[in-house]
Short mmCIF file of C-alpha atoms in Angstrom, two decimals:
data_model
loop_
_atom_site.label_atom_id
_atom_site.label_comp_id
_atom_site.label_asym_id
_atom_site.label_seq_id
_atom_site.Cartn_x
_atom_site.Cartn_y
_atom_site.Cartn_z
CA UNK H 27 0.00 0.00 0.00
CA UNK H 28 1.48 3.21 -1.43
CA UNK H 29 1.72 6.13 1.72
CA UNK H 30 0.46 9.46 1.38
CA UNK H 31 1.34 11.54 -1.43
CA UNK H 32 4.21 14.27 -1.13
CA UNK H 33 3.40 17.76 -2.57
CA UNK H 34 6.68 18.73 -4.15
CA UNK H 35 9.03 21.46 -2.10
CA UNK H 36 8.71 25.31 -2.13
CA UNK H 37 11.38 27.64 -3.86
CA UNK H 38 11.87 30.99 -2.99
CA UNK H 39 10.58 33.29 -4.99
CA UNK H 40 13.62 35.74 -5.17
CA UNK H 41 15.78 32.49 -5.96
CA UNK H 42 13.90 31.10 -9.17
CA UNK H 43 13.81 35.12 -10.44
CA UNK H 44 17.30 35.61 -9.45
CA UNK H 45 18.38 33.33 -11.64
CA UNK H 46 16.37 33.82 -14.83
CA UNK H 47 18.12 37.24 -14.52
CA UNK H 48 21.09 35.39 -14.61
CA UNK H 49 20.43 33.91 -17.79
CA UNK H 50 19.50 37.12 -19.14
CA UNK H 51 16.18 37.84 -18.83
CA UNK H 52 15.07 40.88 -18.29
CA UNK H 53 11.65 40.84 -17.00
CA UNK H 54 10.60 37.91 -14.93
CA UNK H 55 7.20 36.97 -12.77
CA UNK H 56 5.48 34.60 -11.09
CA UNK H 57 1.69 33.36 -11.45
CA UNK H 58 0.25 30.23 -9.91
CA UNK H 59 -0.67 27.50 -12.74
CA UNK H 60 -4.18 27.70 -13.40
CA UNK H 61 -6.76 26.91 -16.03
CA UNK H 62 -7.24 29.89 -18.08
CA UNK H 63 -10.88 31.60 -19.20
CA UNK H 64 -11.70 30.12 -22.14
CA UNK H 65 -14.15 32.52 -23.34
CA UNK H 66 -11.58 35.13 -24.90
CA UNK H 67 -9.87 32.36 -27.63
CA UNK H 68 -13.25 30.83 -28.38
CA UNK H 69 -14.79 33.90 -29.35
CA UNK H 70 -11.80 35.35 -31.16
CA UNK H 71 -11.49 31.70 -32.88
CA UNK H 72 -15.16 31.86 -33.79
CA UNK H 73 -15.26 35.02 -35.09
CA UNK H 74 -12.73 33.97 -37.81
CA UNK H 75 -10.03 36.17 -36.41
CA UNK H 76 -7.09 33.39 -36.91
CA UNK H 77 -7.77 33.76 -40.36
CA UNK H 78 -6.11 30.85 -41.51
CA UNK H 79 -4.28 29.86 -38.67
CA UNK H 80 -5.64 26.79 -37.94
CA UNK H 81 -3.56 25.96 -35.00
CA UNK H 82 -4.81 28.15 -32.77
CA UNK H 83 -8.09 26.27 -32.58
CA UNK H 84 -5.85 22.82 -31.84
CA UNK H 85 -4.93 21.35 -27.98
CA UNK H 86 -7.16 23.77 -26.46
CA UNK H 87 -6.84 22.52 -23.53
CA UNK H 88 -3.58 22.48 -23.26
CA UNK H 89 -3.47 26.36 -24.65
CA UNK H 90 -5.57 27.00 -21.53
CA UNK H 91 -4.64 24.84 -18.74
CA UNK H 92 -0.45 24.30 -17.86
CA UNK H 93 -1.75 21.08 -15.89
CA UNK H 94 -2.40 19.32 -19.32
CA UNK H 95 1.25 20.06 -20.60
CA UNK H 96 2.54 19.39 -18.05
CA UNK H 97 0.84 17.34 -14.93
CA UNK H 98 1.25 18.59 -11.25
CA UNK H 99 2.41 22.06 -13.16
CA UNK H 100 2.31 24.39 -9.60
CA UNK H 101 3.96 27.44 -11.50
CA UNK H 102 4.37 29.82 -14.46
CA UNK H 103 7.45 31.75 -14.98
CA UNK H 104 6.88 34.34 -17.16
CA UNK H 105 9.93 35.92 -18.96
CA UNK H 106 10.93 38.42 -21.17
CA UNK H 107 13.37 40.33 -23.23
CA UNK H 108 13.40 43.90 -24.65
CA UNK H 109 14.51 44.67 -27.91
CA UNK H 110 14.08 48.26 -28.62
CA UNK H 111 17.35 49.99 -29.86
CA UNK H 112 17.74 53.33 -30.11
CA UNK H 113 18.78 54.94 -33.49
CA UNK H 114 18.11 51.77 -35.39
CA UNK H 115 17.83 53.30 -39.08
CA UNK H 116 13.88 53.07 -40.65
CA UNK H 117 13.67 49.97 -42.24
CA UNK H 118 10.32 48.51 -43.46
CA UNK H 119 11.25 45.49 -41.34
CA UNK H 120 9.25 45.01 -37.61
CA UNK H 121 11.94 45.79 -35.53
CA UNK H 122 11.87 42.76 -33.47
CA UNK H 123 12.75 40.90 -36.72
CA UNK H 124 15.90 42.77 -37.69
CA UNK H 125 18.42 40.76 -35.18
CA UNK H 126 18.56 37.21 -34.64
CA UNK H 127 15.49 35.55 -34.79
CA UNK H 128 14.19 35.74 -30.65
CA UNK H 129 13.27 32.20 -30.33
CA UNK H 130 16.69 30.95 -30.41
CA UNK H 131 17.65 33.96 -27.60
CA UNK H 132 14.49 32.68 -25.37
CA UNK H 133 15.70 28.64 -25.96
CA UNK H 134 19.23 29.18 -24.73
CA UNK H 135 18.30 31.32 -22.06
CA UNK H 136 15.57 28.66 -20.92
CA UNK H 137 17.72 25.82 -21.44
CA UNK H 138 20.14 27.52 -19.12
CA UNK H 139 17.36 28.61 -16.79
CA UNK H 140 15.69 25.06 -16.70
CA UNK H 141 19.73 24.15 -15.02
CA UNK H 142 19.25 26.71 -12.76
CA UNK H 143 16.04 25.73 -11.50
CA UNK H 144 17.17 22.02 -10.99
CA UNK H 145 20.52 23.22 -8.96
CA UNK H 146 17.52 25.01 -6.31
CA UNK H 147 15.46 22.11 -6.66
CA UNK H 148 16.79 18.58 -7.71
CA UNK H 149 14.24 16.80 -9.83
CA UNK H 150 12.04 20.16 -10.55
CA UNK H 151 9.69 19.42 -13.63
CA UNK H 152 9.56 21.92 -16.34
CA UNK H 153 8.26 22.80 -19.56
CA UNK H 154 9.39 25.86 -21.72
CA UNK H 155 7.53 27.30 -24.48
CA UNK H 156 8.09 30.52 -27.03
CA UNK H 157 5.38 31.51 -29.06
CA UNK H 158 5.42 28.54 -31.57
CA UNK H 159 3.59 26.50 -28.80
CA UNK H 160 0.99 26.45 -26.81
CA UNK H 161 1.63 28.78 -23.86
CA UNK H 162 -0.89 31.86 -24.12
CA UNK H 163 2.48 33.87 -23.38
CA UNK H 164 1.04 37.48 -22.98
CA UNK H 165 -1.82 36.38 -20.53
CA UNK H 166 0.74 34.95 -18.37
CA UNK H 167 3.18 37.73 -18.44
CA UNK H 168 -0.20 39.85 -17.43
CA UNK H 169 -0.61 37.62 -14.84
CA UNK H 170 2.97 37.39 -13.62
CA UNK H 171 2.67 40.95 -13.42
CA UNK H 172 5.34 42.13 -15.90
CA UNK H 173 2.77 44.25 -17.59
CA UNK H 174 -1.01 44.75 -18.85
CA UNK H 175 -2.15 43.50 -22.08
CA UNK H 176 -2.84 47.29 -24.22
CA UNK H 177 -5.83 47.82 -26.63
CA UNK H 178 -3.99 46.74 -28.95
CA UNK H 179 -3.15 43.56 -28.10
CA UNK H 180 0.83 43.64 -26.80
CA UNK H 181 2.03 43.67 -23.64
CA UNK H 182 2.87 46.71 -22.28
CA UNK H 183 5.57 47.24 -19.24
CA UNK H 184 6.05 50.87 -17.67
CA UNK H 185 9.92 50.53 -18.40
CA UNK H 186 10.55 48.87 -21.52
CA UNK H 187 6.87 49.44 -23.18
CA UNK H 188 5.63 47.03 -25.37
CA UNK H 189 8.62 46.32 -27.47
CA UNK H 190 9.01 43.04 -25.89
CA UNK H 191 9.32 39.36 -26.34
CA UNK H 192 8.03 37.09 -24.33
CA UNK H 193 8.19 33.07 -22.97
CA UNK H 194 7.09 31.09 -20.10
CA UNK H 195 8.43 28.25 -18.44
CA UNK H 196 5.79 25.77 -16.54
CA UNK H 197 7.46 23.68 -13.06
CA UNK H 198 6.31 21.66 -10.89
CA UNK H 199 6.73 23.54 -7.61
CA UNK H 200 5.47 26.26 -5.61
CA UNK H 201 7.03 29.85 -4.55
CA UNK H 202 6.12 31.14 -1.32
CA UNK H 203 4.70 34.25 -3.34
CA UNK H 204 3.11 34.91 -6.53
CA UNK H 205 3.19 38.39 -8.29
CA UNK H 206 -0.09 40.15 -8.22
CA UNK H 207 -1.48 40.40 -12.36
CA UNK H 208 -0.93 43.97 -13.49
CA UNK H 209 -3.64 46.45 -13.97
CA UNK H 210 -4.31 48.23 -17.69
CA UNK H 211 -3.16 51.45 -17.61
CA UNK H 212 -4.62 52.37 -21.22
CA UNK H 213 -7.30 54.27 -19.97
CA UNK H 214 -9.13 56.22 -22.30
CA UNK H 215 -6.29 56.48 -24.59
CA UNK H 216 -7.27 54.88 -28.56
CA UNK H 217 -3.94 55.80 -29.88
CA UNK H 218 -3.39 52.12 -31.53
CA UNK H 219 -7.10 51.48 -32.68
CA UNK H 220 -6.90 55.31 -34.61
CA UNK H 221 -3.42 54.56 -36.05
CA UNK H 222 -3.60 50.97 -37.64
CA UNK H 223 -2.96 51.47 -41.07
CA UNK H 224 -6.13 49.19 -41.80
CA UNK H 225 -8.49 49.01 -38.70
CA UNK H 226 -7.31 45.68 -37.24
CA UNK H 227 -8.89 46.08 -34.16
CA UNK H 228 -12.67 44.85 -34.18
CA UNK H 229 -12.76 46.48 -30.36
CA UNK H 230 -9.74 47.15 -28.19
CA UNK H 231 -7.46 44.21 -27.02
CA UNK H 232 -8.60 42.35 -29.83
CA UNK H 233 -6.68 41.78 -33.35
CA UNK H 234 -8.43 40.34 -36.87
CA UNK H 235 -5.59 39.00 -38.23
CA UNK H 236 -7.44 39.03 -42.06
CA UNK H 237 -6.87 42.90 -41.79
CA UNK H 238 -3.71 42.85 -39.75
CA UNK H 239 0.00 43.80 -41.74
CA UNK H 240 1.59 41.57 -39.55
CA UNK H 241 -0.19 38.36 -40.52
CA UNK H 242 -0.55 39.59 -44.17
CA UNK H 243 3.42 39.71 -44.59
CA UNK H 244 4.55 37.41 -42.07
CA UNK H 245 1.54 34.17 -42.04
CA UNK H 246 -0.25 34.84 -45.29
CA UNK H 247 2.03 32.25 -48.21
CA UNK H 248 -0.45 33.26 -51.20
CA UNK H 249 -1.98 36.49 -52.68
CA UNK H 250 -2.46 39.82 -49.99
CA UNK H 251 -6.20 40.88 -50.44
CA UNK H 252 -6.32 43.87 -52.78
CA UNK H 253 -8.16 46.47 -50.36
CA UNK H 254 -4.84 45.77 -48.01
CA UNK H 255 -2.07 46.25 -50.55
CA UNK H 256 -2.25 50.14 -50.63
CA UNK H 257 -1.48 50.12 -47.05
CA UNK H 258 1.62 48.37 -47.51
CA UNK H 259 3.87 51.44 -47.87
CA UNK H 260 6.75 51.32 -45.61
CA UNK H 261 6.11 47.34 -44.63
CA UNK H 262 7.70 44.40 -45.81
CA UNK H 263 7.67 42.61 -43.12
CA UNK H 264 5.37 42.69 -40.08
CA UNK H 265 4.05 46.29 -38.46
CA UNK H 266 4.78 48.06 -35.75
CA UNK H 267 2.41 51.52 -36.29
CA UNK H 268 -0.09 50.23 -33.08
CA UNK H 269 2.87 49.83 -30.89
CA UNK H 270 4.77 53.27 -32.51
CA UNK H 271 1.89 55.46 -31.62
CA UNK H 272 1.48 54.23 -27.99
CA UNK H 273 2.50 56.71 -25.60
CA UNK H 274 4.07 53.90 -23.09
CA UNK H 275 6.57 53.25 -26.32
CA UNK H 276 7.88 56.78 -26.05
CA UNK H 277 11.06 57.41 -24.41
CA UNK H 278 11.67 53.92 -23.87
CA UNK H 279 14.98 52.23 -22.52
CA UNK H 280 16.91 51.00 -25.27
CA UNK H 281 18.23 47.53 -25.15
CA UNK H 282 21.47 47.03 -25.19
CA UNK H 283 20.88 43.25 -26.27
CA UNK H 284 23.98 42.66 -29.26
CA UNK H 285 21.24 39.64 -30.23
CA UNK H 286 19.03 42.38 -30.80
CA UNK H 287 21.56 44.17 -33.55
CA UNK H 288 20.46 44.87 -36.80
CA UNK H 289 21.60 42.19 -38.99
CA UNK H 290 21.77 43.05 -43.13
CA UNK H 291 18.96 41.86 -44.29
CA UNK H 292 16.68 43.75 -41.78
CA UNK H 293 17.97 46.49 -42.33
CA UNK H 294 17.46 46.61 -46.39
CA UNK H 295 15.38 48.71 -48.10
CA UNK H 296 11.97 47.44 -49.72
CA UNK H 297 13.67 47.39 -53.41
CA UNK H 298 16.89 45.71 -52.06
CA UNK H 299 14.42 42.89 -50.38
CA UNK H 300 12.69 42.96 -53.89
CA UNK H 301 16.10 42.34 -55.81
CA UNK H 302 17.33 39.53 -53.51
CA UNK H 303 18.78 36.36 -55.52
CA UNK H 304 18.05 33.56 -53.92
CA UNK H 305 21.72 32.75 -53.34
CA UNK H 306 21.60 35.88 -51.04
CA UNK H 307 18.37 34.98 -49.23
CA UNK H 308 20.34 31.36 -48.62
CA UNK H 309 23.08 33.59 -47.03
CA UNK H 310 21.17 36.55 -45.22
CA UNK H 311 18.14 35.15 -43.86
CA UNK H 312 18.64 31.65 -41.52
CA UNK H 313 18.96 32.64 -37.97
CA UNK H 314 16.33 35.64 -38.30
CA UNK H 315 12.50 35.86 -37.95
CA UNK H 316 12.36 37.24 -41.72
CA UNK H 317 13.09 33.21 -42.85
CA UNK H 318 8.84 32.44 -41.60
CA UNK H 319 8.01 35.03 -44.86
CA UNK H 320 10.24 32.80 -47.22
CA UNK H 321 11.89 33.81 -49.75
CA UNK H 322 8.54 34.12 -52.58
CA UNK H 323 6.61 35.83 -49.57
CA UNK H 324 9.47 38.39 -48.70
CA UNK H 325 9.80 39.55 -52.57
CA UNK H 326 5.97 39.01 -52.95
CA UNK H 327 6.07 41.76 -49.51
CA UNK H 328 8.52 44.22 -51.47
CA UNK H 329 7.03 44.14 -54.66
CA UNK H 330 3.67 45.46 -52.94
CA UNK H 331 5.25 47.72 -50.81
CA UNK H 332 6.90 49.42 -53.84
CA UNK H 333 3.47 49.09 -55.40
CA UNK H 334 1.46 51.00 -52.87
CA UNK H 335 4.81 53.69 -52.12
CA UNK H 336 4.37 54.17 -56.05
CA UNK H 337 7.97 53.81 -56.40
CA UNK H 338 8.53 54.85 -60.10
CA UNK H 339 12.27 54.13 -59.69
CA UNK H 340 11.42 50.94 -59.23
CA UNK H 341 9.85 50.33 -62.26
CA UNK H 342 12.55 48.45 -64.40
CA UNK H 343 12.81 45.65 -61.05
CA UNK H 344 9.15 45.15 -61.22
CA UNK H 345 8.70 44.70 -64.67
CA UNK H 346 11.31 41.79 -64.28
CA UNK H 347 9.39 40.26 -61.65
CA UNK H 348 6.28 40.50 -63.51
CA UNK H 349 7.70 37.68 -65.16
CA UNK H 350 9.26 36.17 -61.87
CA UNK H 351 8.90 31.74 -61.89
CA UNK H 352 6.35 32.39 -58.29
CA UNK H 353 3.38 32.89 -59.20
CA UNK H 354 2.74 35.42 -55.88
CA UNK H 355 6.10 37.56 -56.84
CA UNK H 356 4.85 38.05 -60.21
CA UNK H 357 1.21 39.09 -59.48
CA UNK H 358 2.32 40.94 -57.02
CA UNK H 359 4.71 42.97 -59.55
CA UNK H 360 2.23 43.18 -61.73
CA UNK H 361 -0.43 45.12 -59.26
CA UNK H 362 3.06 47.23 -58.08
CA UNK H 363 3.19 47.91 -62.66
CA UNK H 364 -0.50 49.22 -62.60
CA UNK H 365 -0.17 51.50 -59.40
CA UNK H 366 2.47 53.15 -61.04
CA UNK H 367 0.05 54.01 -63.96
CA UNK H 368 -2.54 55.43 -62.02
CA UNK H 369 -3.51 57.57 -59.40
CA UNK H 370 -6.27 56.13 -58.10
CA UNK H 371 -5.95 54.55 -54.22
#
């Protein structure tokens, strides 16, 4: 006969955060593993919002509930990393896609936290997640307390804004105190909702990713809807106008991050990104985020960005990709060709 069970041993708070500081993190907090409210990802899902992001309608309830990833789960650590640099050139790049792709920075720092964790507590459970699982990451940073989840949709924190990203780590044991979930501070403030280029915000807090930039250049592998495509000046990949606009992004502390450094190929212009042989997208673009747009979607990107700046200099490049092997490069050129031979929206 089996005696009674042992609930696993308490680690002290300023311990576990102590050392994901350690291991570079900026930001850490603590939230007691709970299920989640399902309501908010049902009704966005239902709504059609994920566009065609099927995923995020898969292992529900293990999006909502740590227990189901991982069982006797007691705690979320919720981490992140700034990435804002200061006097980083314009660049029609997002810029936390102009570095080294953030996943890798959030794995190493995990792997090296999960170490950590087990050298305060031998035989701690974990499991570690970036945004490619299926850890609602900005919920539990809200939670944790590192920051309130803005109208339009990012985290925000008082220091370091909303130019964050963000991971969580599940474990098996309790702290002897939780951070209290932060309170929105947007107030009345509609900054974001008035500045998206093409009203991606059905209400505040809550993104349509049909309409969204970010999804369009970044998630979207065929043809960008035409009423969209004249509101792709100045993007190629992703958008950061919602979180440019926001007053907590003003003034910010810059990172000073070196995986955060502009690498070459976030840092070209949209006609350079247009132009790129695939020899030099081979060369440029492993180890950054820009890779998810591959290389068809990333000229596809250009080729409508030139097309909605009406970039007349640009004409001799697009009338070569008109003719371009993709099919999505060379429509896309093609729409770029007629914008430059009218004036009409």
């Amino acid at each position: 006969m089996s005696g009674p069970l042992t609930l696993p041993a308490e680690i002290p708070a300023a311990a576990v955060k102590d050392a994901a500081r350690a291991c570079g993190f900026a930001l850490v907090g603590l939230a007691r593993a709970s299920r989640l409210d399902d309501g908010p990802l049902r009704t966005w899902l239902a709504a059609g919002h994920a566009a065609d992001m099927a995923w995020m309608g898969e292992r529900i309830d293990e999006r909502l509930d740590p227990r189901v990833v991982l069982p006797g789960a007691r705690t979320v650590i919720a981490l992140g990393i700034p990435y804002f640099r200061a006097g980083d050139q314009k660049a029609p790049v997002a810029r936390y896609a102009r570095g080294r792709d953030y996943h890798y920075a959030h794995r190493d720092r995990m792997k090296k936290l999960r170490h950590g964790l087990l050298g305060l507590a031998p035989g701690v459970a974990t499991y570690a997640c970036v945004d490619t699982g299926v850890a609602m990451e900005k919920v539990w940073a809200e939670r944790a307390g590192l920051g309130f989840i803005g109208k339009n949709g990012c985290l925000i924190n008082r220091q370091h804004g909303s130019w964050l990203t963000l991971s969580v780590m599940f474990m098996d044991r309790t702290v002897e105190a939780y951070d209290r979930p932060h309170e929105n501070l947007c107030g009345d403030c509609v900054a974001c909702l008035r500045g998206c280029p093409t009203n991606a915000f059905p209400s505040p807090g809550v993104v349509d990713a049909r309409r969204c930039l970010s999804y369009q250049t970044i998630e979207n592998h065929g043809f960008v809807p035409l009423p969209l495509r004249p509101k792709l000046r100045g993007h190629v990949f992703g958008c950061d106008v919602c979180q440019e606009v926001c007053p907590f992004n003003h003034d910010r502390l810059p990172s000073a991050d070196p995986r955060f450094a502009p690498r070459p190929l976030g840092q070209m212009a949209a006609a350079e990104i247009a132009g790129l042989s695939r020899d030099d997208y081979d060369r440029l673009a492993p180890g950054t985020a820009m890779a998810r747009a591959r290389y068809d979607g990333l000229r596809r990107n250009a080729a409508l960005a030139l097309g909605a700046a009406r970039d007349a200099t640009a004409r001799p490049l697009l009338q070569a990709l008109a003719s371009d092997g993709s099919d999505i490069v060379s429509e896309a050129a093609t729409w770029a060709l007629g914008r430059l031979r009218t004036s009409d929206p």
